[in-house]
Coordinates of N, CA and C in Angstrom, one line a residue:
M19 N 143.5 52.4 132.8 CA 143.5 53.5 133.7 C 144.6 54.5 133.3
R20 N 144.3 55.8 133.2 CA 145.2 56.8 132.8 C 145.2 57.9 133.9
S21 N 146.4 58.5 134.1 CA 146.6 59.7 134.9 C 147.6 60.5 134.3
G22 N 147.2 61.6 133.6 CA 148.1 62.4 132.8 C 148.7 61.5 131.7
S23 N 150.0 61.5 131.7 CA 150.7 60.6 130.7 C 151.0 59.2 131.2
M24 N 150.6 58.9 132.4 CA 150.8 57.5 132.9 C 149.6 56.7 132.8
F25 N 149.7 55.4 132.6 CA 148.6 54.5 132.5 C 149.0 53.2 133.0
L26 N 148.0 52.3 133.4 CA 148.3 50.9 133.8 C 147.8 50.0 132.7
R27 N 148.6 48.9 132.5 CA 148.2 47.9 131.6 C 148.7 46.5 132.1
P28 N 148.1 45.4 131.6 CA 148.6 44.1 132.0 C 150.1 44.0 131.7
L29 N 150.8 43.2 132.5 CA 152.2 42.9 132.2 C 152.3 42.1 130.9
E30 N 153.4 42.3 130.2 CA 153.6 41.6 128.9 C 155.0 41.0 128.9
L31 N 155.2 39.9 128.2 CA 156.5 39.3 128.1 C 157.6 40.3 127.6
T32 N 157.2 41.3 126.8 CA 158.1 42.3 126.3 C 158.6 43.2 127.5
D33 N 158.0 43.1 128.7 CA 158.4 43.9 129.8 C 159.6 43.2 130.6
L34 N 159.9 41.9 130.3 CA 160.9 41.2 131.0 C 162.2 41.9 131.1
P35 N 162.8 42.4 130.0 CA 164.1 43.0 130.1 C 164.1 44.2 131.1
T36 N 163.0 44.9 131.1 CA 162.9 46.1 132.0 C 162.9 45.6 133.5
F37 N 162.0 44.7 133.9 CA 162.0 44.2 135.2 C 163.3 43.5 135.6
V38 N 163.9 42.8 134.8 CA 165.1 42.1 135.1 C 166.2 43.1 135.3
S39 N 166.3 44.2 134.5 CA 167.3 45.2 134.7 C 167.2 45.9 136.0
W40 N 166.0 46.1 136.6 CA 165.9 46.7 137.9 C 166.7 46.0 139.0
G41 N 166.8 44.7 138.8 CA 167.6 43.9 139.8 C 169.1 44.2 139.8
E42 N 169.6 45.0 138.9 CA 170.9 45.4 138.9 C 171.1 46.7 139.7
D43 N 170.0 47.3 140.1 CA 170.1 48.6 140.9 C 170.0 48.2 142.3
R44 N 171.1 48.2 143.0 CA 171.2 47.7 144.4 C 170.3 48.6 145.3
R45 N 170.3 49.9 145.1 CA 169.5 50.8 145.9 C 168.0 50.4 145.8
F46 N 167.5 50.2 144.5 CA 166.1 49.8 144.3 C 165.8 48.5 145.0
C47 N 166.7 47.5 144.8 CA 166.5 46.2 145.4 C 166.4 46.3 147.0
E48 N 167.3 47.1 147.6 CA 167.2 47.2 149.0 C 165.9 47.8 149.5
H49 N 165.5 48.9 148.8 CA 164.2 49.5 149.2 C 163.0 48.7 148.9
A50 N 163.0 48.0 147.8 CA 161.8 47.2 147.4 C 161.8 45.8 148.0
G51 N 162.8 45.4 148.8 CA 162.8 44.1 149.4 C 163.1 43.0 148.4
W52 N 163.7 43.3 147.3 CA 164.1 42.3 146.3 C 165.5 41.8 146.8
T53 N 165.8 40.5 146.4 CA 167.0 39.9 146.7 C 168.1 40.7 145.9
V54 N 169.1 41.1 146.7 CA 170.3 41.8 146.1 C 171.2 40.8 145.5
D55 N 171.8 41.2 144.3 CA 172.8 40.4 143.6 C 172.2 39.0 143.2
L56 N 170.9 38.9 142.9 CA 170.3 37.7 142.3 C 170.7 37.7 140.8
A57 N 171.1 36.5 140.4 CA 171.5 36.3 139.0 C 170.4 36.8 138.0
A58 N 170.7 37.3 136.9 CA 169.8 37.8 135.9 C 168.9 36.7 135.5
S59 N 169.4 35.4 135.3 CA 168.6 34.3 134.9 C 167.5 34.0 135.9
A60 N 167.8 34.1 137.2 CA 166.8 33.9 138.2 C 165.8 35.0 138.2
R61 N 166.2 36.2 138.0 CA 165.2 37.3 138.0 C 164.3 37.1 136.8
E62 N 164.9 36.7 135.7 CA 164.0 36.5 134.5 C 163.0 35.4 134.7
A63 N 163.5 34.3 135.3 CA 162.5 33.2 135.6 C 161.4 33.6 136.5
H64 N 161.8 34.4 137.5 CA 160.8 34.9 138.5 C 159.7 35.8 137.7
W65 N 160.2 36.7 136.9 CA 159.2 37.6 136.2 C 158.4 36.9 135.2
R66 N 159.0 35.9 134.5 CA 158.3 35.1 133.5 C 157.1 34.4 134.2
R67 N 157.4 33.9 135.4 CA 156.3 33.2 136.1 C 155.2 34.3 136.5
L68 N 155.6 35.4 137.0 CA 154.6 36.4 137.4 C 153.8 36.9 136.2
I69 N 154.4 37.1 135.1 CA 153.7 37.6 133.9 C 152.6 36.5 133.5
G70 N 153.0 35.3 133.6 CA 152.1 34.2 133.2 C 151.0 33.8 134.2
Q71 N 151.1 34.3 135.4 CA 150.2 33.9 136.5 C 148.8 34.5 136.4
T72 N 147.9 33.6 136.6 CA 146.5 34.1 136.7 C 145.8 33.5 137.9
G73 N 144.7 34.2 138.3 CA 143.9 33.6 139.4 C 144.5 33.4 140.7
T74 N 145.5 34.2 141.1 CA 146.2 34.0 142.3 C 145.9 34.9 143.4
G75 N 144.9 35.8 143.2 CA 144.6 36.9 144.2 C 145.5 38.0 144.1
L76 N 146.3 38.1 143.0 CA 147.2 39.2 142.8 C 147.0 39.7 141.4
V77 N 146.6 41.0 141.4 CA 146.6 41.7 140.1 C 147.8 42.6 140.1
R78 N 148.7 42.4 139.1 CA 149.9 43.2 138.9 C 149.8 43.8 137.6
L79 N 149.9 45.2 137.5 CA 149.8 45.9 136.3 C 151.1 46.8 136.1
A80 N 151.5 46.9 134.9 CA 152.6 47.7 134.5 C 152.2 49.2 134.6
A81 N 153.0 50.1 135.1 CA 152.8 51.5 135.1 C 153.7 52.1 134.0
V82 N 153.0 52.7 133.0 CA 153.7 53.1 131.8 C 153.6 54.6 131.7
A83 N 154.8 55.3 131.4 CA 154.8 56.7 131.2 C 155.7 57.0 130.0
D84 N 155.3 57.8 129.1 CA 156.1 58.1 127.9 C 156.6 56.8 127.2
D85 N 155.7 55.9 127.0 CA 155.9 54.6 126.4 C 157.0 53.7 127.0
Q86 N 157.3 54.0 128.3 CA 158.3 53.2 129.0 C 157.6 52.6 130.3
V87 N 157.9 51.4 130.6 CA 157.5 50.8 131.9 C 158.3 51.5 133.0
V88 N 157.7 52.2 133.9 CA 158.4 52.9 135.0 C 158.1 52.3 136.3
G89 N 157.2 51.3 136.4 CA 156.9 50.7 137.6 C 155.8 49.7 137.5
Y90 N 155.3 49.2 138.6 CA 154.1 48.4 138.6 C 153.3 48.6 139.8
V91 N 152.0 48.2 139.7 CA 151.0 48.4 140.8 C 150.5 47.0 141.1
D92 N 150.4 46.7 142.4 CA 149.8 45.4 142.8 C 148.5 45.7 143.6
L93 N 147.5 44.8 143.4 CA 146.3 44.8 144.2 C 146.2 43.3 144.6
A94 N 146.5 43.0 145.9 CA 146.6 41.6 146.3 C 145.6 41.3 147.4
G95 N 145.2 40.1 147.4 CA 144.3 39.6 148.4 C 143.2 38.7 147.9
E96 N 142.6 37.9 148.8 CA 141.6 36.9 148.4 C 140.2 37.4 148.6
E97 N 140.0 38.5 149.4 CA 138.7 39.0 149.7 C 138.1 39.6 148.4
P98 N 136.9 39.4 148.1 CA 136.3 39.9 146.8 C 136.1 41.4 146.8
D99 N 136.0 42.1 148.0 CA 135.8 43.5 148.0 C 136.9 44.3 148.7
R100 N 138.0 43.7 149.0 CA 139.1 44.3 149.7 C 140.4 43.8 149.2
R101 N 141.4 44.7 148.9 CA 142.7 44.3 148.5 C 143.7 45.2 149.1
E102 N 145.0 44.8 149.0 CA 146.1 45.6 149.5 C 146.8 46.2 148.3
L103 N 147.0 47.5 148.3 CA 147.7 48.2 147.3 C 149.2 48.2 147.5
G104 N 150.0 47.9 146.5 CA 151.4 48.0 146.5 C 151.9 48.6 145.2
Y105 N 153.0 49.2 145.2 CA 153.6 49.8 144.0 C 155.1 49.9 144.1
A106 N 155.7 49.9 142.9 CA 157.2 50.0 142.9 C 157.5 50.8 141.6
I107 N 158.5 51.7 141.8 CA 159.0 52.5 140.6 C 160.5 52.2 140.5
G108 N 160.9 51.8 139.3 CA 162.2 51.5 139.0 C 162.8 52.1 137.8
P109 N 164.1 52.2 137.6 CA 165.1 52.0 138.7 C 165.0 53.2 139.6
S110 N 165.9 53.2 140.6 CA 165.9 54.3 141.6 C 166.2 55.7 141.1
A111 N 166.8 55.8 139.9 CA 167.0 57.1 139.3 C 165.7 57.8 138.9
R112 N 164.6 57.1 138.9 CA 163.3 57.7 138.6 C 162.5 58.2 139.9
W113 N 163.1 57.9 141.0 CA 162.4 58.3 142.3 C 162.4 59.8 142.4
G114 N 161.4 60.3 143.0 CA 161.3 61.8 143.3 C 160.7 62.6 142.1
Q115 N 160.1 61.9 141.1 CA 159.6 62.5 139.9 C 158.1 62.5 139.9
G116 N 157.4 61.9 140.9 CA 156.0 61.9 141.0 C 155.4 60.6 140.4
F117 N 156.2 59.7 139.9 CA 155.7 58.4 139.4 C 155.1 57.5 140.4
G118 N 155.6 57.5 141.7 CA 155.0 56.7 142.7 C 153.6 57.1 143.1
A119 N 153.4 58.4 143.3 CA 152.1 58.9 143.6 C 151.1 58.7 142.5
A120 N 151.6 58.9 141.2 CA 150.7 58.7 140.1 C 150.3 57.2 139.9
A121 N 151.3 56.3 140.1 CA 151.0 54.9 140.0 C 150.0 54.5 141.1
A122 N 150.3 54.9 142.4 CA 149.4 54.6 143.5 C 148.0 55.1 143.2
R123 N 147.8 56.3 142.7 CA 146.5 56.8 142.4 C 145.8 56.0 141.4
L124 N 146.5 55.6 140.3 CA 146.0 54.7 139.3 C 145.6 53.4 139.9
G125 N 146.4 52.9 140.8 CA 146.0 51.6 141.5 C 144.7 51.7 142.3
L126 N 144.5 52.8 142.9 CA 143.2 53.1 143.6 C 142.1 53.1 142.6
A127 N 142.3 53.9 141.5 CA 141.2 54.0 140.5 C 140.9 52.7 139.9
Y128 N 141.9 51.8 139.7 CA 141.6 50.5 139.1 C 140.9 49.6 140.1
G129 N 141.4 49.7 141.3 CA 140.7 48.8 142.4 C 139.3 49.2 142.6
F130 N 139.0 50.5 142.7 CA 137.6 50.9 143.0 C 136.8 50.9 141.7
G131 N 137.4 51.2 140.6 CA 136.6 51.2 139.4 C 136.5 49.9 138.7
E132 N 137.6 49.3 138.3 CA 137.6 48.0 137.5 C 137.2 46.8 138.4
L133 N 137.7 46.8 139.6 CA 137.5 45.6 140.4 C 136.3 45.8 141.4
G134 N 135.8 47.0 141.5 CA 134.6 47.2 142.3 C 134.9 47.0 143.8
L135 N 136.1 47.3 144.3 CA 136.4 47.1 145.7 C 135.7 48.0 146.6
R136 N 135.4 47.6 147.8 CA 134.8 48.4 148.8 C 135.9 49.1 149.6
E137 N 137.1 48.5 149.7 CA 138.1 49.1 150.6 C 139.5 48.6 150.0
I138 N 140.5 49.5 150.1 CA 141.8 49.2 149.8 C 142.7 49.6 150.9
E139 N 143.6 48.7 151.3 CA 144.5 49.0 152.4 C 146.0 49.0 151.8
A140 N 146.9 49.5 152.6 CA 148.3 49.6 152.2 C 149.1 49.7 153.5
E141 N 150.4 49.4 153.3 CA 151.4 49.5 154.4 C 152.6 50.2 153.8
A142 N 153.3 50.9 154.7 CA 154.6 51.5 154.4 C 155.4 51.5 155.6
V143 N 156.7 51.2 155.4 CA 157.6 51.1 156.5 C 157.9 52.6 157.0
D144 N 157.8 52.8 158.2 CA 157.9 54.2 158.8 C 159.2 54.8 158.3
A145 N 160.3 54.1 158.3 CA 161.6 54.6 157.9 C 161.6 55.0 156.4
N146 N 160.7 54.5 155.6 CA 160.6 54.9 154.2 C 159.5 56.1 154.1
Q147 N 160.0 57.3 154.5 CA 159.0 58.4 154.6 C 158.5 58.8 153.2
A148 N 159.2 58.5 152.2 CA 158.7 58.8 150.8 C 157.4 58.0 150.6
S149 N 157.4 56.8 150.9 CA 156.2 55.9 150.7 C 155.1 56.4 151.7
V150 N 155.4 56.7 152.9 CA 154.4 57.2 153.8 C 153.7 58.5 153.3
R151 N 154.5 59.4 152.7 CA 154.0 60.6 152.2 C 153.1 60.3 151.0
I152 N 153.5 59.4 150.1 CA 152.7 59.1 149.0 C 151.3 58.6 149.4
L153 N 151.3 57.6 150.4 CA 150.0 57.1 150.8 C 149.1 58.2 151.4
R154 N 149.7 59.1 152.1 CA 148.9 60.2 152.7 C 148.4 61.1 151.6
S155 N 149.3 61.4 150.6 CA 148.9 62.3 149.5 C 147.8 61.8 148.6
I156 N 147.6 60.5 148.6 CA 146.5 59.9 147.7 C 145.2 59.7 148.5
G157 N 145.2 60.2 149.8 CA 144.0 60.2 150.6 C 143.9 59.0 151.5
M158 N 144.9 58.1 151.6 CA 144.7 57.0 152.5 C 144.9 57.5 153.9
V159 N 144.1 56.9 154.8 CA 144.1 57.3 156.2 C 144.8 56.2 157.0
E160 N 145.7 56.7 157.9 CA 146.5 55.8 158.7 C 145.6 55.2 159.8
T161 N 145.7 53.9 160.0 CA 144.8 53.2 160.9 C 145.5 52.5 162.0
G162 N 146.8 52.4 162.0 CA 147.5 51.8 163.1 C 148.9 51.4 162.7
R163 N 149.5 50.7 163.7 CA 150.9 50.2 163.6 C 150.9 48.7 163.3
G164 N 151.7 48.3 162.3 CA 151.9 46.9 162.0 C 153.1 46.4 162.7
H165 N 153.6 45.3 162.1 CA 154.7 44.6 162.7 C 156.0 45.3 162.5
D166 N 157.0 45.0 163.4 CA 158.3 45.6 163.3 C 159.0 45.1 162.0
E167 N 159.9 45.9 161.5 CA 160.6 45.6 160.2 C 161.9 46.3 160.2
V168 N 162.9 45.6 159.8 CA 164.2 46.3 159.6 C 164.2 46.8 158.2
F169 N 164.5 48.1 158.0 CA 164.6 48.7 156.7 C 165.9 49.4 156.5
L170 N 166.6 48.9 155.5 CA 168.0 49.4 155.2 C 168.9 49.3 156.4
G171 N 168.7 48.2 157.2 CA 169.6 48.0 158.3 C 169.2 48.6 159.6
A172 N 168.1 49.4 159.6 CA 167.6 50.1 160.8 C 166.3 49.6 161.2
P173 N 166.1 49.5 162.6 CA 164.8 49.0 163.1 C 163.7 50.0 162.7
S174 N 162.5 49.5 162.3 CA 161.4 50.3 162.0 C 160.1 49.5 162.2
Y175 N 159.0 50.0 161.6 CA 157.8 49.3 161.7 C 156.9 49.7 160.6
Y176 N 155.8 48.9 160.3 CA 154.9 49.3 159.3 C 153.8 50.2 159.8
R177 N 153.5 51.2 159.0 CA 152.3 52.0 159.2 C 151.2 51.4 158.3
Q178 N 150.0 51.3 158.8 CA 148.9 50.7 158.1 C 147.9 51.8 157.7
F179 N 147.4 51.7 156.4 CA 146.5 52.7 155.9 C 145.3 52.0 155.2
V180 N 144.3 52.8 155.1 CA 143.1 52.3 154.4 C 142.3 53.4 153.7
L181 N 141.6 53.1 152.7 CA 140.7 54.0 152.0 C 139.5 53.3 151.5
S182 N 138.3 53.8 151.8 CA 137.1 53.2 151.4 C 136.7 53.7 150.0
A183 N 135.8 53.0 149.3 CA 135.3 53.5 148.0 C 134.6 54.8 148.2
A184 N 133.8 54.9 149.2 CA 133.0 56.2 149.4 C 134.0 57.4 149.7
S185 N 135.1 57.2 150.4 CA 136.0 58.2 150.6 C 136.8 58.6 149.3
W186 N 137.1 57.5 148.5 CA 137.7 57.8 147.2 C 136.8 58.6 146.3
Q187 N 135.5 58.3 146.3 CA 134.6 59.1 145.5 C 134.5 60.5 146.0
A188 N 134.5 60.7 147.3 CA 134.5 62.1 147.8 C 135.8 62.9 147.5
L189 N 137.0 62.2 147.5 CA 138.2 62.8 147.1 C 138.2 63.2 145.6
K190 N 137.7 62.3 144.8 CA 137.6 62.6 143.4 C 136.7 63.8 143.2
A191 N 135.6 63.9 143.9 CA 134.6 65.0 143.7 C 135.3 66.3 144.1
D192 N 136.1 66.3 145.2 CA 136.8 67.5 145.7 C 137.8 68.0 144.6
R193 N 138.3 67.1 143.8 CA 139.3 67.5 142.8 C 138.7 68.2 141.6
I194 N 137.4 68.0 141.4 CA 136.8 68.5 140.2 C 136.6 70.0 140.3

């Protein structure tokens, strides 16, 4: 899947140094829910397992722009026609450059196109307004309030979103 100069591809062992290095970015770890100050060897072991994992209900793809891994996209769930979209852009110095929205759009395209999903859902913590804006900007519709969550030390809650394949097709047609 490609969007401009960004595309998704399977994770590769050569991606290990990139993902491991993101764990050194405290701001990224706090926002992404990663363990802060985890040893590099533990981060490497974690990512090595993820890269080798198959058949778990998780599709994780590298988001690549200008020949560099700038993030990843997840489509998680056990239902054959419904998954949850997740994405992360790292390190935090890359935030605010449009990579998150591009990766999320590519995740939708992959889910509806390659996986043939009927529906994709997502969640964003209300206190993380950048993520909420991204989900809205890609056409996802807010459906309700999820569980409470502490985000960066402040009480918040999850906003829940959904997009159907039919709505995705209509959005694509509107962009032509």
